[in-house]
mmCIF file of C-alpha atoms in Angstrom:
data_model
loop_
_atom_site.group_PDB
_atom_site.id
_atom_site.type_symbol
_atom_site.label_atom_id
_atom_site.label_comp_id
_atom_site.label_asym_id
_atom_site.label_seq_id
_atom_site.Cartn_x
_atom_site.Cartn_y
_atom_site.Cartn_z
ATOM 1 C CA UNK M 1 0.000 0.000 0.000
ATOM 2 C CA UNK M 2 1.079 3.573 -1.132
ATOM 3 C CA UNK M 3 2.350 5.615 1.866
ATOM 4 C CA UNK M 4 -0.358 8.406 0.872
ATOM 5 C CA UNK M 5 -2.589 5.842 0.751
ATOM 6 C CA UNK M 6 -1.696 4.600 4.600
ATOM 7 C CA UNK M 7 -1.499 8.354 5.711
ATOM 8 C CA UNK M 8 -5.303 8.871 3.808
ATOM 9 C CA UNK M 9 -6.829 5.954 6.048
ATOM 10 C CA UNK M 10 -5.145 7.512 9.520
ATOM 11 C CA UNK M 11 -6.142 11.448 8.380
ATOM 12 C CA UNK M 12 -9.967 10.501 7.146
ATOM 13 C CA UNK M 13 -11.688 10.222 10.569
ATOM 14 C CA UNK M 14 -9.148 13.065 12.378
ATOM 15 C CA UNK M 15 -10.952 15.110 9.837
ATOM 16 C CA UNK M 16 -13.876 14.119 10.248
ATOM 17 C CA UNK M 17 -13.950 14.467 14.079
ATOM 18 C CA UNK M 18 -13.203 18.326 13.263
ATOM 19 C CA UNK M 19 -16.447 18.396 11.058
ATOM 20 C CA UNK M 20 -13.970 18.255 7.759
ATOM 21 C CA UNK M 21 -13.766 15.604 4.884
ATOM 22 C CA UNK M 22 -10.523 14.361 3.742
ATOM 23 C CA UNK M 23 -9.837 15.710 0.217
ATOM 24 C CA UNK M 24 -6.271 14.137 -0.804
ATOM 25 C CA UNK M 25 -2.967 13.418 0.952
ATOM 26 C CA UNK M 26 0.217 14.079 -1.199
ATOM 27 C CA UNK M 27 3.654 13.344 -0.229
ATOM 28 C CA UNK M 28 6.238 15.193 -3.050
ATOM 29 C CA UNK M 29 9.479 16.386 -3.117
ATOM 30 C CA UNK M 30 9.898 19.887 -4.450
ATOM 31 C CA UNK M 31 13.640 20.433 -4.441
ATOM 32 C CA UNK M 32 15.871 19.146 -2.299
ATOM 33 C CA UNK M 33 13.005 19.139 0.232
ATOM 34 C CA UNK M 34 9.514 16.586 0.924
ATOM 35 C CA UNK M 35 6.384 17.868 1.482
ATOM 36 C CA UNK M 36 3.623 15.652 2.960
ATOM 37 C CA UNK M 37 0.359 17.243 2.303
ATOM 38 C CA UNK M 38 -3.413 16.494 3.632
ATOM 39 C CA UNK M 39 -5.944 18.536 2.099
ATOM 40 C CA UNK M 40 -9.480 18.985 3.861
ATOM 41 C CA UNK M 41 -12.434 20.180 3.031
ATOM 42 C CA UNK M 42 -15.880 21.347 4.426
ATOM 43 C CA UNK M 43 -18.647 22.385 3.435
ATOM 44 C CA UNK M 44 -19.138 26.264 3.880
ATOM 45 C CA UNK M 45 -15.115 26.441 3.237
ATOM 46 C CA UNK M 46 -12.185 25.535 5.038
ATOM 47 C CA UNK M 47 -10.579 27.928 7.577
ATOM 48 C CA UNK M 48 -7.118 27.963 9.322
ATOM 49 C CA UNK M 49 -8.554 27.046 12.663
ATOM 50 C CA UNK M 50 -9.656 23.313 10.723
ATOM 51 C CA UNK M 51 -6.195 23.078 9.508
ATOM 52 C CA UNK M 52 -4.409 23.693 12.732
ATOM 53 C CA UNK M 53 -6.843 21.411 14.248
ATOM 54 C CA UNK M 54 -6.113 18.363 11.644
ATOM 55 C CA UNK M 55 -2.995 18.902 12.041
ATOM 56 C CA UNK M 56 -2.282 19.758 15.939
ATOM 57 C CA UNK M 57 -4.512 15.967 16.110
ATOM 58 C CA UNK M 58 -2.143 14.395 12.966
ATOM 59 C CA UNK M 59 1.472 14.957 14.489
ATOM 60 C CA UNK M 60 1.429 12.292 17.790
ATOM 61 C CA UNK M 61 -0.286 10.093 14.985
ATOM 62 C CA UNK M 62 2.472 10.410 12.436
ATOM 63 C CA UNK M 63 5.077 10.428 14.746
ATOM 64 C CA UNK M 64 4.051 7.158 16.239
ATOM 65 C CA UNK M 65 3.284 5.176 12.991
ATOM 66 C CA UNK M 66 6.553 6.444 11.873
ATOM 67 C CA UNK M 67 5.414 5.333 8.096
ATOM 68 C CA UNK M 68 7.765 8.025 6.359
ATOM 69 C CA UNK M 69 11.469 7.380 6.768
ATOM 70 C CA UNK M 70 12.984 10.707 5.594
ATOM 71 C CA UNK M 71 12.470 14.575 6.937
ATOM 72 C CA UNK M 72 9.500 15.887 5.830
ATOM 73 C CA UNK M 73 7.692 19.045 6.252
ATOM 74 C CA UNK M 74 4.171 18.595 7.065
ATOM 75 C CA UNK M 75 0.798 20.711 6.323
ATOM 76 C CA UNK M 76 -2.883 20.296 6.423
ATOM 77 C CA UNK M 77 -4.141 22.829 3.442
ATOM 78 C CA UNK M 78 -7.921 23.402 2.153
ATOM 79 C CA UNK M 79 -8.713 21.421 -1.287
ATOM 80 C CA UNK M 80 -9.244 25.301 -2.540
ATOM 81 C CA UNK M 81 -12.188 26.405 -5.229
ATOM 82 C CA UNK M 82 -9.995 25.007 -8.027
ATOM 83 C CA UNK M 83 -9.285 21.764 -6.564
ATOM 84 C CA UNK M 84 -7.877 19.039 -9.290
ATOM 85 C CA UNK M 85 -10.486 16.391 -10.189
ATOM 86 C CA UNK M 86 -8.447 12.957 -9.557
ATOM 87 C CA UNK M 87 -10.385 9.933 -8.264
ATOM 88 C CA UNK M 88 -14.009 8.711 -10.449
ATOM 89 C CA UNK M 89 -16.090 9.977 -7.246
ATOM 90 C CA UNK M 90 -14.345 14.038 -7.560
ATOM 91 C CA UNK M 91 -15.910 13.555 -11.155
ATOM 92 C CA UNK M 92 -18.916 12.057 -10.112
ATOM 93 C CA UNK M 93 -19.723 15.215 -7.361
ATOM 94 C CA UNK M 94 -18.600 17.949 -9.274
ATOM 95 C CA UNK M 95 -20.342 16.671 -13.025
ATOM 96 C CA UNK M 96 -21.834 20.221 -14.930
ATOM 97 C CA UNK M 97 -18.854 22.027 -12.967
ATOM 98 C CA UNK M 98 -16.645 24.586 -15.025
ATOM 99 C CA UNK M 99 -13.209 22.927 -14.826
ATOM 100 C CA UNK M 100 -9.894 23.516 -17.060
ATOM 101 C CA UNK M 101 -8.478 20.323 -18.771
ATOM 102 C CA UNK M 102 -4.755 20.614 -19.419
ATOM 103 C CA UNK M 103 -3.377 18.728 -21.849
ATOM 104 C CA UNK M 104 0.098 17.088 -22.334
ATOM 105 C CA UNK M 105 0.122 17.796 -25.997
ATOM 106 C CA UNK M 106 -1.759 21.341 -27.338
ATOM 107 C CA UNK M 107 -5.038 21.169 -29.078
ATOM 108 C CA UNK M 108 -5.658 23.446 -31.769
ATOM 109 C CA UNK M 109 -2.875 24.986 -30.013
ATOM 110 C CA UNK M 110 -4.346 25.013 -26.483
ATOM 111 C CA UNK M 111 -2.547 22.651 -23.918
ATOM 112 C CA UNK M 112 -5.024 24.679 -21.204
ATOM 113 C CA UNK M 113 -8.951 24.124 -22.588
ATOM 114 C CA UNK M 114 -12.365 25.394 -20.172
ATOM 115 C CA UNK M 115 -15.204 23.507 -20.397
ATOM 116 C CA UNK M 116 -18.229 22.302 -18.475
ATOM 117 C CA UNK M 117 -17.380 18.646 -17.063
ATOM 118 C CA UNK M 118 -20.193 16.844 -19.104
ATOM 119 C CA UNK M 119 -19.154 12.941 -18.413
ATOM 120 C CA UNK M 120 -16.673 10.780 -16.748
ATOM 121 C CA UNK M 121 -15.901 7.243 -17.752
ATOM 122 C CA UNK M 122 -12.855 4.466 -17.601
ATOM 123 C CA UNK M 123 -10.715 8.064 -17.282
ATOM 124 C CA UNK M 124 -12.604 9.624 -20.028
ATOM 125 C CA UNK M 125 -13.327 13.075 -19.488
ATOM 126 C CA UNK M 126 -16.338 14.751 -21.670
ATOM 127 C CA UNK M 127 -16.537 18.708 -21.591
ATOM 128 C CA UNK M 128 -18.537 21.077 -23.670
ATOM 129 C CA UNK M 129 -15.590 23.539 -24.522
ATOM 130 C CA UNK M 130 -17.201 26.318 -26.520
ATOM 131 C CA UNK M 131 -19.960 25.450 -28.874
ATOM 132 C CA UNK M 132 -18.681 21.561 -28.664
ATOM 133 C CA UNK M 133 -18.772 18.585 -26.788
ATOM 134 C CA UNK M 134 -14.893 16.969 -26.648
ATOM 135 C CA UNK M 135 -13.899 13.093 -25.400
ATOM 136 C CA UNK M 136 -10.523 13.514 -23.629
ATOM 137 C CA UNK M 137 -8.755 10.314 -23.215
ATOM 138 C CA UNK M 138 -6.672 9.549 -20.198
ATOM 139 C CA UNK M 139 -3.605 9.542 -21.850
ATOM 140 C CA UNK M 140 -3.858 12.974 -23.444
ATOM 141 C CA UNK M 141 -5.339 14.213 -20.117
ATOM 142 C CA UNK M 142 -2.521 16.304 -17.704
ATOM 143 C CA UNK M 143 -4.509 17.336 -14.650
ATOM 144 C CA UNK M 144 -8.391 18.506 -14.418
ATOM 145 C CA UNK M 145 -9.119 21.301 -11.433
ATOM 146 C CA UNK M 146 -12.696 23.038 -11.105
ATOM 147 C CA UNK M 147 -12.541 26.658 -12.667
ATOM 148 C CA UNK M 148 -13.675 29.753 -11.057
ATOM 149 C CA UNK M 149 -14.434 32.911 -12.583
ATOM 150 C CA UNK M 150 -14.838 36.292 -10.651
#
């Protein structure tokens, strides 16, 4: 089992016992530095008091499963408005959503494309960008994340 996916099943109900959901854990490095990562959210938003909280509840818990070797700096961040899309269920809640689809390779020279989030299937993702309705498939697909516009 992926270390995320260890650190997921201990963060879920710590969340949850602070009213929160558990959004995603990441663990990158970004430099010569590692980042472990658990993102919340809430409904009504996520403020820094649910954060500390996760994450004043998360230390004695990490620190006594031990499960990541290496230094690592730790935080407990809000999914944000324009959270990426990753597992079939983010799909599933967030279907007729505005989200941005970026692309490995450019499309009619766009490698960023908005769209509504039409359909989700076997990592198929189905948008109405503009005046038509496009089939992504997984392998051209980069990263989705809900769009906001002021």
């Amino acid at each position: 089992m992926k270390i995320t996916d260890q650190i997921a099943a201990l963060a879920r109900p710590v969340a949850e016992r602070f009213g929160c959901s558990l959004w995603d854990v990441e663990y990158v490095r970004e430099g010569s530095e590692r980042f472990l990562r658990i993102y919340i959210d809430k409904e009504g938003g996520v403020n820094i008091t649910d954060c500390e909280n996760v994450s004043r509840a998360m230390d004695p818990i990490l620190d006594e499963k031990d499960l990541i070797a290496e230094s690592y700096h730790f935080e407990v961040c809000s999914a944000g408005l324009e959270r990426p899309l990753r597992r079939p269920s983010d799909f599933e809640k967030f279907m007729g959503s505005k989200v941005t689809i970026k692309l490995y390779r450019p499309r009619d020279g766009l490698k960023e494309i908005p769209g509504i989030l039409r359909g989700y299937e076997d990592g198929k993702i189905t948008a109405e960008c503009g005046n038509e309705t496009i089939t992504f498939e997984k392998s051209q697909v980069a990263l989705v994340r809900l769009r906001v516009e002021f």
